[in-house]
XYZ file of C-alpha atoms in Angstrom:
235
model
C 0.000 0.000 0.000
C 1.306 3.457 -0.915
C 2.055 5.916 1.917
C -0.785 8.232 0.849
C -3.278 5.374 0.992
C -1.948 4.262 4.370
C -2.442 7.838 5.603
C -6.077 7.668 4.498
C -6.562 4.436 6.442
C -4.945 6.045 9.491
C -7.397 8.953 9.256
C -10.095 6.620 10.606
C -10.380 7.252 14.366
C -9.924 3.566 15.208
C -6.504 3.459 13.503
C -5.094 6.827 14.602
C -3.314 5.564 17.724
C -1.597 2.632 16.042
C 2.149 3.014 15.617
C 3.518 2.873 12.088
C 4.818 -0.693 12.466
C 1.559 -2.322 13.644
C -0.485 -0.355 11.118
C 1.776 -1.394 8.239
C 1.661 -5.008 9.414
C -2.128 -4.876 9.520
C -2.319 -3.249 6.080
C -0.184 -6.091 4.715
C -3.079 -8.434 5.582
C -5.369 -6.625 3.179
C -5.587 -5.377 -0.369
C -6.602 -2.177 -2.093
C -9.196 -2.629 -4.841
C -10.869 -0.310 -7.320
C -14.470 -1.025 -8.281
C -16.530 0.534 -11.085
C -19.895 2.114 -10.434
C -22.783 -0.211 -9.507
C -20.511 -3.051 -8.369
C -22.179 -5.327 -5.813
C -19.610 -5.722 -3.038
C -21.506 -8.311 -1.005
C -25.012 -9.580 -0.322
C -26.794 -9.664 3.001
C -26.564 -13.113 4.537
C -23.049 -13.759 3.230
C -20.246 -14.373 5.691
C -18.126 -11.338 6.552
C -14.653 -12.022 5.166
C -13.363 -8.449 5.163
C -13.565 -5.175 7.016
C -13.992 -2.602 4.264
C -12.576 0.911 4.332
C -13.850 3.335 1.701
C -10.982 5.550 0.545
C -12.526 7.062 -2.581
C -15.985 7.152 -4.157
C -19.311 6.318 -2.488
C -21.105 3.175 -1.310
C -24.753 2.469 -0.553
C -25.758 -0.036 2.108
C -29.172 -1.497 1.328
C -31.554 -4.319 2.181
C -34.129 -6.287 0.165
C -37.462 -7.757 1.156
C -38.790 -11.101 -0.071
C -40.118 -9.434 -3.229
C -36.643 -8.019 -3.994
C -37.741 -4.459 -3.187
C -34.719 -2.467 -2.054
C -34.376 0.123 0.702
C -31.245 2.200 1.263
C -30.043 1.941 4.864
C -27.075 4.293 4.627
C -24.793 6.062 2.161
C -21.077 6.266 2.879
C -18.423 8.698 1.708
C -14.643 8.637 2.304
C -13.033 7.961 4.619
C -15.270 5.473 6.408
C -15.326 1.823 7.405
C -18.344 -0.365 6.991
C -19.744 -3.572 8.437
C -17.435 -3.248 11.434
C -19.697 -5.314 13.725
C -19.861 -8.206 11.250
C -16.081 -8.104 10.767
C -15.525 -8.317 14.517
C -18.014 -11.102 15.204
C -17.742 -13.156 12.034
C -21.524 -12.941 11.711
C -23.277 -12.712 8.328
C -23.792 -9.319 6.727
C -27.164 -7.796 7.630
C -27.059 -5.501 4.575
C -25.820 -5.572 1.013
C -23.352 -3.032 -0.370
C -22.950 -1.497 -3.821
C -20.757 1.264 -5.211
C -22.524 4.458 -6.291
C -19.531 5.600 -8.326
C -16.047 4.386 -9.120
C -14.582 3.615 -5.705
C -11.342 2.537 -4.071
C -11.803 0.248 -1.077
C -9.292 -1.290 1.287
C -10.233 -4.876 2.162
C -8.814 -6.039 5.497
C -9.073 -9.767 6.216
C -11.325 -10.204 9.244
C -9.212 -12.860 10.963
C -6.150 -10.620 10.974
C -8.269 -7.686 12.116
C -9.774 -9.617 15.036
C -6.352 -10.868 16.163
C -4.973 -7.331 16.089
C -7.952 -5.969 18.052
C -7.516 -8.693 20.705
C -3.782 -8.073 21.042
C -3.376 -4.297 20.944
C -5.221 -1.857 23.268
C -4.190 0.966 20.929
C -6.605 -0.639 18.473
C -9.186 -2.383 20.673
C -10.243 0.695 22.630
C -10.644 2.923 19.523
C -12.593 0.091 17.840
C -15.030 0.135 20.781
C -15.384 3.886 20.315
C -16.003 3.394 16.578
C -18.693 0.807 17.270
C -20.339 3.223 19.683
C -20.332 5.936 17.008
C -21.920 3.553 14.481
C -24.613 2.641 17.008
C -25.367 6.275 17.806
C -25.550 7.114 14.085
C -28.139 4.371 13.672
C -30.173 5.676 16.633
C -30.137 9.154 15.066
C -31.409 7.726 11.793
C -34.235 5.881 13.589
C -35.231 9.063 15.421
C -35.167 10.986 12.146
C -37.492 8.429 10.511
C -39.926 8.173 13.422
C -40.141 11.747 14.711
C -40.318 13.739 11.459
C -42.432 13.959 8.361
C -40.857 13.227 5.011
C -40.690 16.947 4.174
C -39.002 17.693 7.514
C -36.441 14.920 6.954
C -35.720 16.331 3.507
C -35.378 19.873 4.847
C -32.975 18.807 7.580
C -30.905 16.799 5.112
C -30.646 19.773 2.740
C -29.647 22.095 5.593
C -26.981 19.612 6.677
C -25.710 19.152 3.118
C -25.551 22.912 2.487
C -23.777 23.729 5.755
C -23.094 27.448 5.950
C -23.818 28.018 2.258
C -27.202 28.554 0.612
C -27.061 25.766 -1.921
C -26.244 22.090 -2.212
C -25.849 19.618 -5.040
C -27.638 16.301 -4.771
C -24.715 13.827 -4.712
C -26.693 10.851 -6.078
C -29.857 10.178 -8.049
C -33.283 10.869 -6.582
C -34.228 7.187 -6.310
C -31.381 6.581 -3.874
C -31.998 9.899 -2.138
C -35.668 9.061 -1.585
C -34.915 5.589 -0.249
C -32.269 6.922 2.158
C -34.878 9.313 3.579
C -37.453 6.525 3.908
C -39.660 7.733 1.045
C -40.830 6.691 -2.393
C -39.851 8.805 -5.394
C -43.414 10.163 -5.477
C -43.256 11.148 -1.807
C -39.918 12.840 -2.414
C -41.442 14.955 -5.195
C -44.276 15.957 -2.855
C -41.781 16.815 -0.118
C -39.841 19.072 -2.503
C -43.139 20.733 -3.463
C -43.919 21.311 0.213
C -40.517 22.864 0.834
C -41.006 25.331 -2.001
C -43.413 27.109 0.350
C -40.760 27.118 3.063
C -37.770 28.658 1.341
C -36.261 25.909 -0.845
C -36.073 25.824 -4.638
C -34.810 22.968 -6.802
C -33.129 23.267 -10.182
C -32.273 19.752 -11.379
C -29.764 18.376 -8.879
C -29.119 21.861 -7.437
C -31.015 22.827 -4.283
C -31.053 26.499 -3.305
C -32.055 27.790 0.108
C -33.957 31.010 -0.568
C -35.097 31.575 3.003
C -33.010 29.782 5.640
C -35.113 31.062 8.543
C -38.357 29.663 7.094
C -36.748 26.363 6.047
C -35.197 25.912 9.480
C -38.422 26.782 11.294
C -40.342 24.196 9.259
C -37.730 21.408 9.282
C -36.738 21.848 12.950
C -33.168 20.468 12.927
C -32.053 19.105 16.299
C -28.564 18.602 17.692
C -29.404 15.137 19.041
C -30.434 13.936 15.583
C -28.575 15.952 12.976
C -25.077 16.418 14.394
C -22.549 13.639 14.911
C -20.721 13.372 18.205
C -17.223 14.735 18.301
C -14.820 11.814 18.750
C -13.845 11.497 22.392
C -11.172 9.192 23.754
C -12.204 7.001 26.674
C -8.627 6.692 27.880
């Protein structure tokens, strides 16, 4: 693995405390792969053979029902790990994963990862912290789905995506966007129509906040749902 790629892996909180030697030894147990857009990385129910670290591109985590209807569970951007719990336990994947664009992913063999976690507190404690962050992110998503209307979820997502600016570009197609927000494409269109009366305009994939005060008042963003925790060390 090239030094720049190793630096990207180290940027994950769970790897930051590892010394260069142990991190390089761990990286030697994996491989760096590039996948084209729409590549299925794994299916739910398959055994977890690798911890995956997204270094470039984007990945959707999704599930299917018995009729093969898909629902997006999460969308990941660099740098992030995914299916950490399955990699640690050796349990089957609970979700499927697919690239949304050309992506580079580091595949770390789960056996080597588990041995390293068991042997090195500089890895095991940050891994516990990472698992806690993943759990809290899931709780936030559940609260978002259960406590807000579709239009409110959309408004909060746009506000988060725009940050301090007044516009945002939709980073993926509307089908995926709707599923991530727990809506059908038709419901997403209705939600956009609702938000037009509350300060948001849409021009293709470009979303422009015309009245931030009105959009915020309607969407009601909340710190305990919309903002990730700052990483804190427990040692």
